[in-house]
mmCIF file of C-alpha atoms in Angstrom:
data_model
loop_
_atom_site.group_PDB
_atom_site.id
_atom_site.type_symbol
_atom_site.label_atom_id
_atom_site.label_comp_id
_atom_site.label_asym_id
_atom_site.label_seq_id
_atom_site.Cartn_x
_atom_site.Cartn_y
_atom_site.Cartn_z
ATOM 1 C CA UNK A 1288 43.812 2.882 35.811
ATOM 2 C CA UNK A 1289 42.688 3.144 32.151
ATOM 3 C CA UNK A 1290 40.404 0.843 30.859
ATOM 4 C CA UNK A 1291 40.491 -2.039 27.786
ATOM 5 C CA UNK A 1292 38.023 -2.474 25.506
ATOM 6 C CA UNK A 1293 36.731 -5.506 24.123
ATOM 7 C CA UNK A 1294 38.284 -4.803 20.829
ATOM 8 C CA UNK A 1295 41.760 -5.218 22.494
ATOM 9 C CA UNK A 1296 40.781 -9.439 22.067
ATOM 10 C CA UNK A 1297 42.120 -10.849 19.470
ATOM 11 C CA UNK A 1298 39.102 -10.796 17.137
ATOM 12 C CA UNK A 1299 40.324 -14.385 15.686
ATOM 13 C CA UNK A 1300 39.586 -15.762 18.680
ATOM 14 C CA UNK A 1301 36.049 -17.964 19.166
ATOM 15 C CA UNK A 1302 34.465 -17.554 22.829
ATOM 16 C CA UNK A 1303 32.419 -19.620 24.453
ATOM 17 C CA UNK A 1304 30.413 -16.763 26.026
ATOM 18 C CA UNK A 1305 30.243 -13.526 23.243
ATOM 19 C CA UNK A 1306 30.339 -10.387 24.923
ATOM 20 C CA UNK A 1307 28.476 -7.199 23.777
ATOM 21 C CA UNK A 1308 30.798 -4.562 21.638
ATOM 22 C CA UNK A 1309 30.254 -1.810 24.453
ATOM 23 C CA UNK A 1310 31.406 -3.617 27.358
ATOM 24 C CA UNK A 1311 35.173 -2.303 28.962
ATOM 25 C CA UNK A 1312 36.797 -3.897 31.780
ATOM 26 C CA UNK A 1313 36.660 -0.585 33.373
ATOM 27 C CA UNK A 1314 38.418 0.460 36.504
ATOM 28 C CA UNK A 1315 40.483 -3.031 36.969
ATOM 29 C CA UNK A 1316 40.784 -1.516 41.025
ATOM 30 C CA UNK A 1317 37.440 -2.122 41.363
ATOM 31 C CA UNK A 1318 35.132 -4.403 41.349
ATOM 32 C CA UNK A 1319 32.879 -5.702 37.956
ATOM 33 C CA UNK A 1320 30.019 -3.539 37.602
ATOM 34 C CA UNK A 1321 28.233 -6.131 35.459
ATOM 35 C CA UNK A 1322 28.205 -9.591 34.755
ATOM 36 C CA UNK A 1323 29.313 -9.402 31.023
ATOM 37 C CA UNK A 1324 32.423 -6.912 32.406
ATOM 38 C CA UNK A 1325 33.334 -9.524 34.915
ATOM 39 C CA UNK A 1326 33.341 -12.020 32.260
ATOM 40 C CA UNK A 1327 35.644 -10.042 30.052
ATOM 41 C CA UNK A 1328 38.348 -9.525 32.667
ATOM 42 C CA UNK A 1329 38.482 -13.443 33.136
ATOM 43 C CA UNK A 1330 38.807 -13.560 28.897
ATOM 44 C CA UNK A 1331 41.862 -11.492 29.257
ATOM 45 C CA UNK A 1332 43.383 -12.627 32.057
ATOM 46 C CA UNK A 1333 42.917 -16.041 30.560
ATOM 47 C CA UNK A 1334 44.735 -14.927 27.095
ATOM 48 C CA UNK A 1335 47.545 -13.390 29.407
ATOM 49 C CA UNK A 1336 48.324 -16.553 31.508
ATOM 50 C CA UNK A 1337 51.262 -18.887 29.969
ATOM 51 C CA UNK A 1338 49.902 -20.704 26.871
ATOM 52 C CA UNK A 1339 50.111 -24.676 26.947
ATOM 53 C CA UNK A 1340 53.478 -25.310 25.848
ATOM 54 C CA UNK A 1341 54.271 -26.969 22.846
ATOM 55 C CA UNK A 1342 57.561 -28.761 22.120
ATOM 56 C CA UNK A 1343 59.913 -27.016 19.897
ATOM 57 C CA UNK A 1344 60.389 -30.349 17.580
ATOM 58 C CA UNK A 1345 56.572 -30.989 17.880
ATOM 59 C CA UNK A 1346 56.433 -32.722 14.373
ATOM 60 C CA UNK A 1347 59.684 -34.887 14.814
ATOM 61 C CA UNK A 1348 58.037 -35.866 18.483
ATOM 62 C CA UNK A 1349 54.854 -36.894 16.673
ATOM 63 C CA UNK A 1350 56.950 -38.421 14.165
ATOM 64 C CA UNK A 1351 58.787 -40.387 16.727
ATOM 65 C CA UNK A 1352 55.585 -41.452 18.471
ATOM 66 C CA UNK A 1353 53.799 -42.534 15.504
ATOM 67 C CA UNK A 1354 55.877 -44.530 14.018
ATOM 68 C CA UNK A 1355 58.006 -46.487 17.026
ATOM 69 C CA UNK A 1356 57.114 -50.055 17.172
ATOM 70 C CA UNK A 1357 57.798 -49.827 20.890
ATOM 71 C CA UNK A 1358 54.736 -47.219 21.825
ATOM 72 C CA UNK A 1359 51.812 -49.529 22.016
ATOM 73 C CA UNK A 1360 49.873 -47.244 24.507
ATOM 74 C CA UNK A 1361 48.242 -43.412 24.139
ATOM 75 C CA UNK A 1362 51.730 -41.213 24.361
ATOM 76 C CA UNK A 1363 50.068 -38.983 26.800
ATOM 77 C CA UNK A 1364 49.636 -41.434 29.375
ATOM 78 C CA UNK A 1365 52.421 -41.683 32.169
ATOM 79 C CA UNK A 1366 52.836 -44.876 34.065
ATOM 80 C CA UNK A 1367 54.292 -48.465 33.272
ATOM 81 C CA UNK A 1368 53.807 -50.174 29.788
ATOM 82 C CA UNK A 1369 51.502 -53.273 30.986
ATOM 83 C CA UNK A 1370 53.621 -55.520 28.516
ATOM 84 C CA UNK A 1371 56.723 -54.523 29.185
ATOM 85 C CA UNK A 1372 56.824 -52.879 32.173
ATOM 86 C CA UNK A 1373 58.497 -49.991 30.754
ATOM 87 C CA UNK A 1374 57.771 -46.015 31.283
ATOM 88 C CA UNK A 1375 55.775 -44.668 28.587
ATOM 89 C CA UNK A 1376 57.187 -41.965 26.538
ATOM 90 C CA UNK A 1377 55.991 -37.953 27.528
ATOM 91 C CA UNK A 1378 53.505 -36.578 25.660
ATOM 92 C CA UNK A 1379 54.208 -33.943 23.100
ATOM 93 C CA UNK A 1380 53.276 -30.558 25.255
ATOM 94 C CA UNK A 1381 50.531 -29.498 22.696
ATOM 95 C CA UNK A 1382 47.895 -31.638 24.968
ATOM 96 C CA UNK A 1383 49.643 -31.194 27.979
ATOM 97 C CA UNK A 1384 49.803 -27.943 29.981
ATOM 98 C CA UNK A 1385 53.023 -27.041 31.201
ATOM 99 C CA UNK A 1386 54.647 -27.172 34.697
ATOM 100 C CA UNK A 1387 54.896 -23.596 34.656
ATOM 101 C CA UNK A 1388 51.275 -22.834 33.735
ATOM 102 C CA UNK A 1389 50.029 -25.707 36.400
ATOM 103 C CA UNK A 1390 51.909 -23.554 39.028
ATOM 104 C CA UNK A 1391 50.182 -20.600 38.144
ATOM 105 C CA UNK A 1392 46.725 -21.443 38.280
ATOM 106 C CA UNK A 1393 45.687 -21.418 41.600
ATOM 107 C CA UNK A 1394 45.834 -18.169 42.505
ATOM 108 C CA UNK A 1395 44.673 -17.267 39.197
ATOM 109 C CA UNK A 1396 41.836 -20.011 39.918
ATOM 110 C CA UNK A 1397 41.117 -18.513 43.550
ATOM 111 C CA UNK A 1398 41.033 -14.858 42.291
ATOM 112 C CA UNK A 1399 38.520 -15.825 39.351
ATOM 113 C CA UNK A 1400 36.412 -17.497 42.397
ATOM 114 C CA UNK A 1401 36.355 -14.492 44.666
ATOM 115 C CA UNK A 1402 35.195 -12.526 41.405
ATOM 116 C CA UNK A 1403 32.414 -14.579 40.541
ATOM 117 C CA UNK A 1404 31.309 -14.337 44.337
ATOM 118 C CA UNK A 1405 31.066 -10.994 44.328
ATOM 119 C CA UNK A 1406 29.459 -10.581 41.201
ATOM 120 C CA UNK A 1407 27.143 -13.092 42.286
ATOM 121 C CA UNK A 1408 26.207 -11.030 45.630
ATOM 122 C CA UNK A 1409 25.524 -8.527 43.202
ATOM 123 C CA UNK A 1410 23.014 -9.776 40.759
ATOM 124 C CA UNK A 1411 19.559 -9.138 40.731
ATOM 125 C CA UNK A 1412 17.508 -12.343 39.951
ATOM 126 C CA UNK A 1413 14.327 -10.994 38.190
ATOM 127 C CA UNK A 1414 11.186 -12.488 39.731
ATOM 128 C CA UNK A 1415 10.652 -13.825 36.593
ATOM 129 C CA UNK A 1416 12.885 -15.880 36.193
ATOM 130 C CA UNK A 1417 12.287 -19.590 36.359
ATOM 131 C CA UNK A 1418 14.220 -22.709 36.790
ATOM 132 C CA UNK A 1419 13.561 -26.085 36.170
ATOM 133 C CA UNK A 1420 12.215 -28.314 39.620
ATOM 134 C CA UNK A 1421 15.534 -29.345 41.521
ATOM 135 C CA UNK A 1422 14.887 -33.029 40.295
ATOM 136 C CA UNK A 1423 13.597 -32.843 36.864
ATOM 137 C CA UNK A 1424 17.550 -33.888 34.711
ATOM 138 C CA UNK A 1425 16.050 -33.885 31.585
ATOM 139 C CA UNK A 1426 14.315 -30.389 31.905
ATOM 140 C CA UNK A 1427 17.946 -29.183 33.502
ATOM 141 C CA UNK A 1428 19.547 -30.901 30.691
ATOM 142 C CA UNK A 1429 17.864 -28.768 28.173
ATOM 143 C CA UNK A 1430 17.933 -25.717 30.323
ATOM 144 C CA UNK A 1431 21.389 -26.189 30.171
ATOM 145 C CA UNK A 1432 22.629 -27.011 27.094
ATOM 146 C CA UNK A 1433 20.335 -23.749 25.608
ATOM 147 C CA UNK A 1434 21.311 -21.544 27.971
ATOM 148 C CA UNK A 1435 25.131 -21.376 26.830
ATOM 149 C CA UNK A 1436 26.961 -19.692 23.559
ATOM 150 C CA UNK A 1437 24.848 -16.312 23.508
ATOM 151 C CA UNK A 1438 25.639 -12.829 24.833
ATOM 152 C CA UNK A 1439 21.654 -13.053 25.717
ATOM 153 C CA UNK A 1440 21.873 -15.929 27.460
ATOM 154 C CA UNK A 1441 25.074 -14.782 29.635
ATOM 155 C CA UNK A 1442 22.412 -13.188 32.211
ATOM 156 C CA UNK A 1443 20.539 -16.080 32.409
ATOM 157 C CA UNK A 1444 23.713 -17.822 33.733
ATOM 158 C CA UNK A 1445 24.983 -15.384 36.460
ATOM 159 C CA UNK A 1446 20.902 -15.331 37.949
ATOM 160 C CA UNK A 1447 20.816 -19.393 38.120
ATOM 161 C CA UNK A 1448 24.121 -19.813 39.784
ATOM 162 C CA UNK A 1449 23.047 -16.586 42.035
ATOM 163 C CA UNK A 1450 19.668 -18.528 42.685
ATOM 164 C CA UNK A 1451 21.344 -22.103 43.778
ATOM 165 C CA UNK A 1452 22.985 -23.622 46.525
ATOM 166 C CA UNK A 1453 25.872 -25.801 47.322
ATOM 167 C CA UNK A 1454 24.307 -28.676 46.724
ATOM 168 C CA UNK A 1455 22.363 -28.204 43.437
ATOM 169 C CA UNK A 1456 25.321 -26.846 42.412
ATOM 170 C CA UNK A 1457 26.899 -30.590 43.229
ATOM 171 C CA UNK A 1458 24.155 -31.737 41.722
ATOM 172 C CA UNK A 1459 24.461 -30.047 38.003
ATOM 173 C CA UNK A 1460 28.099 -31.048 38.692
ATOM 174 C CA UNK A 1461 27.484 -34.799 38.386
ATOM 175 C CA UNK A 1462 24.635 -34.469 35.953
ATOM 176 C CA UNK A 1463 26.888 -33.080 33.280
ATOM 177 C CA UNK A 1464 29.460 -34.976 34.709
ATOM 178 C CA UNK A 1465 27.163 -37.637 33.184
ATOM 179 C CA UNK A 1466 25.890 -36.140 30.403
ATOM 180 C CA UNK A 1467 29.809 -35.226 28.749
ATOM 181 C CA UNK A 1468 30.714 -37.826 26.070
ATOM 182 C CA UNK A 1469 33.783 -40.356 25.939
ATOM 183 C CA UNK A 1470 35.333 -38.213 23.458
ATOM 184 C CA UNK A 1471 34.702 -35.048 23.594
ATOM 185 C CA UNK A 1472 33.920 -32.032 25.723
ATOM 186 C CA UNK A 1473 31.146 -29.833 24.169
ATOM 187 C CA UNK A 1474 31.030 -26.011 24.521
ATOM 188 C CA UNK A 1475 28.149 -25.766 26.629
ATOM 189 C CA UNK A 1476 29.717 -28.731 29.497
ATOM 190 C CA UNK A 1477 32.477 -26.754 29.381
ATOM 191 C CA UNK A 1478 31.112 -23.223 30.242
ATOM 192 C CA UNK A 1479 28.579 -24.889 33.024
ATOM 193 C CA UNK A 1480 30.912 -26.717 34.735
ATOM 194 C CA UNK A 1481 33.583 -24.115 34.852
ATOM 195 C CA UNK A 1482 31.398 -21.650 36.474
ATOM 196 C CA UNK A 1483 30.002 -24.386 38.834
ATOM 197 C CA UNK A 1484 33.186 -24.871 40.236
ATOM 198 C CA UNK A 1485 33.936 -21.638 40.657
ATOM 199 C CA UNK A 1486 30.424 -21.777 42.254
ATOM 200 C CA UNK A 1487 30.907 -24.569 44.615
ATOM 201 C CA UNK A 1488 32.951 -23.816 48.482
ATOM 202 C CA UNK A 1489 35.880 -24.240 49.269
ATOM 203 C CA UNK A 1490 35.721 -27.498 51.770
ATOM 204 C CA UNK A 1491 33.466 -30.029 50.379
ATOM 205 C CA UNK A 1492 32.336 -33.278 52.236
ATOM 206 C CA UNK A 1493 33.553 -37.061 50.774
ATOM 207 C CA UNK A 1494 30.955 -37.398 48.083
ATOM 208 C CA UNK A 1495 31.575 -34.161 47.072
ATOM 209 C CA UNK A 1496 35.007 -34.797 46.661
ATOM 210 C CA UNK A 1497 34.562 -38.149 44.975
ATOM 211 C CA UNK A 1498 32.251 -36.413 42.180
ATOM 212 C CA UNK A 1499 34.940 -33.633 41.379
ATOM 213 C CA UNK A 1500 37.540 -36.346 41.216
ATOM 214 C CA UNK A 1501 35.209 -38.475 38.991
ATOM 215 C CA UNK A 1502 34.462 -35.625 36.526
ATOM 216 C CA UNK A 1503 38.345 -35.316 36.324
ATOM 217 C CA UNK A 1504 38.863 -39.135 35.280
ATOM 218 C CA UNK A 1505 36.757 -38.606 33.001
ATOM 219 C CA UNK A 1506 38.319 -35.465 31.473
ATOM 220 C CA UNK A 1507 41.447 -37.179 31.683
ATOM 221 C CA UNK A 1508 40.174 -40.176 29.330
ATOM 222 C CA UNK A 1509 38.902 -37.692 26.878
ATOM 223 C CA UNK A 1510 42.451 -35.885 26.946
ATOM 224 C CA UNK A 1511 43.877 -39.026 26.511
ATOM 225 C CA UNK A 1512 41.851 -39.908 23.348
ATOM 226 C CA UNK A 1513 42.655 -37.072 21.384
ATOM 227 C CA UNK A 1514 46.535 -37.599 22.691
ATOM 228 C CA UNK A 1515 45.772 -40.904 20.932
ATOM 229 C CA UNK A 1516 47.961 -40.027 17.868
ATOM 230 C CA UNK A 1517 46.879 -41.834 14.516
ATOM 231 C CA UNK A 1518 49.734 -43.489 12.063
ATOM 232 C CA UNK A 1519 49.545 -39.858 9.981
ATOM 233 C CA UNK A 1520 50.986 -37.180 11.628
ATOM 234 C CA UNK A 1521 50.144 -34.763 9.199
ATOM 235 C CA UNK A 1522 46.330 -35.372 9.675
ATOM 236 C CA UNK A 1523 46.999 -35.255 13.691
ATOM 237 C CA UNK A 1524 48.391 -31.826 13.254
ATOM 238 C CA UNK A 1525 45.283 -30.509 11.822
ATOM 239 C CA UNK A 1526 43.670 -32.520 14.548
ATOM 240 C CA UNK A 1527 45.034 -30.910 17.530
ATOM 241 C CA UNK A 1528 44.666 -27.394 15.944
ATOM 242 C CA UNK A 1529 40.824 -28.155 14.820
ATOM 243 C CA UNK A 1530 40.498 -28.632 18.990
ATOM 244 C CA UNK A 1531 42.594 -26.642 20.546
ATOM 245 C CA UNK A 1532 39.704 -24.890 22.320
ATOM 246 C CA UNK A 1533 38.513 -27.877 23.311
ATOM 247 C CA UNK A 1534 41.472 -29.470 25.261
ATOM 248 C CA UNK A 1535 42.384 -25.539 26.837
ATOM 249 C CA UNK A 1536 39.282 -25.938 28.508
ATOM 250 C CA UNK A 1537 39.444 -29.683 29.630
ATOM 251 C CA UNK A 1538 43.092 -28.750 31.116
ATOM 252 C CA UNK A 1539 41.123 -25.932 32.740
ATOM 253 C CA UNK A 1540 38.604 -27.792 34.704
ATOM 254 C CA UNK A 1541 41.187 -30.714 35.343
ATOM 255 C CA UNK A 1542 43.329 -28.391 36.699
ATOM 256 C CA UNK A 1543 40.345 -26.503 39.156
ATOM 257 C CA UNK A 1544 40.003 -30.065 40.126
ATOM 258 C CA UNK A 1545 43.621 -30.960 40.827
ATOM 259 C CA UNK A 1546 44.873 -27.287 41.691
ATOM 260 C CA UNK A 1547 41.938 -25.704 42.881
ATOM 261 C CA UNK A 1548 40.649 -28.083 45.046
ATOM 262 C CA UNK A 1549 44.075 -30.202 45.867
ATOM 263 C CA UNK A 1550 43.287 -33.068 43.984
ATOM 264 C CA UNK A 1551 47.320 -33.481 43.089
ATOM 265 C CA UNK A 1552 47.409 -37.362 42.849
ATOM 266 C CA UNK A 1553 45.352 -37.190 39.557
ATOM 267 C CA UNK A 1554 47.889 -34.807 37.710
#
């Protein structure tokens, strides 16, 4: 098979994780040769997945929603109106993956995980390299959040989640679990905890279970915020499109959570 160059991305696009000019996907029969190639198949298999679906009358739906007297609750939550006692009104799809792209993830999910494993078996952890103590969170916290946004610091990533186990893996999970805001998901939560997951096996015990399902509440909440349309529809246009990357990635990791790992009562 031929291979793709980087170039092949649409260079509009901002990633989370920059990848180096020279990299190719190379031979897509075999396995990743490197980290940063391994990362660049799961960028374009990403772009080539269905895109969240978006409404065809988005700004009459945000219209609608807006301005009815009736919706006194976030549009994007589904349930019973606690006044009335009513169904609350769908979300428009721009915050909202779509049925179709939920049923495609987890094989999509389980093939990124095998990947990652075998990368993992792969890398080379210099015997210089240093982590912080197991139960120091503030020197993990800072480890973290500067080790995240920069093609240099893409090698650092692979060799700590090559270096820990299952359960400081659960561990990191329910630190930045803690550490992610009410409103908003930053870049650097986002790349961590995807690649913990990924990290993480397959059966987990109760608490284990419990923390993934926590860390999708709270994804949830922060979904439903920015679903929480203002009385200008105009200015929530520009809203959604100023974090768009932002609420991809949160319907990633909700859907590792409720896909991956079977969690389908919290769709």
């Amino acid at each position: 098979m031929g291979t793709a160059r980087k170039d092949d991305v649409a260079s509009t696009q901002r990633h989370a994780l920059p990848i180096p000019d020279n990299v190719t996907t190379g031979d897509l029969s075999m396995e990743p040769e490197s980290g940063e190639q391994y990362m660049l198949r799961v960028r374009m298999e990403a772009i080539s997945m269905p895109s969240v679906s978006v409404a065809e009358n988005r700004d009459q739906m945000l219209l609608m929603a807006t301005r009815s007297k009736q919706i006194e609750h976030h549009p994007i939550i589904l349930g019973h109106n606690e006044k009335s006692n009513e169904e609350r009104p769908m979300a428009p799809g721009s915050v909202q993956p779509s049925e179709d792209w939920l049923t495609g993830f987890p094989p999509w999910f389980y093939g990124q995980r095998k990947r990652l494993m075998l990368v993992l078996e792969q890398t080379k952890v210099p015997d210089d390299f240093d982590l912080p103590v197991s139960g120091q969170v503030r020197e993990w916290k800072t480890f973290c959040y500067e080790t995240s946004g920069h093609s240099e610091t893409n090698r650092a990533i692979l060799c700590t989640l090559a270096s820990i186990d299952q359960a400081m893996a659960m561990r990191l999970i329910k630190w930045i679990t803690s550490w992610v805001a009410v409103d908003k998901l930053q870049r650097s939560e986002g790349i961590w905890l995807w690649y913990l997951i990924l990290r993480i096996d397959d059966l987990l015990d109760h608490d284990d279970t419990h923390a993934l399902r926590e860390l999708c509440r709270k994804l949830k909440r922060i979904r439903e915020n920015i679903g929480n349309y203002s009385q200008n529809p105009e200015s929530n246009l520009l809203l959604l499109q100023h974090r768009g990357d932002e609420i991809a990635a949160i319907n990633i990791l909700i859907a590792s959570v409720t896909r991956g790992y079977r969690q389908r009562d919290l769709d």
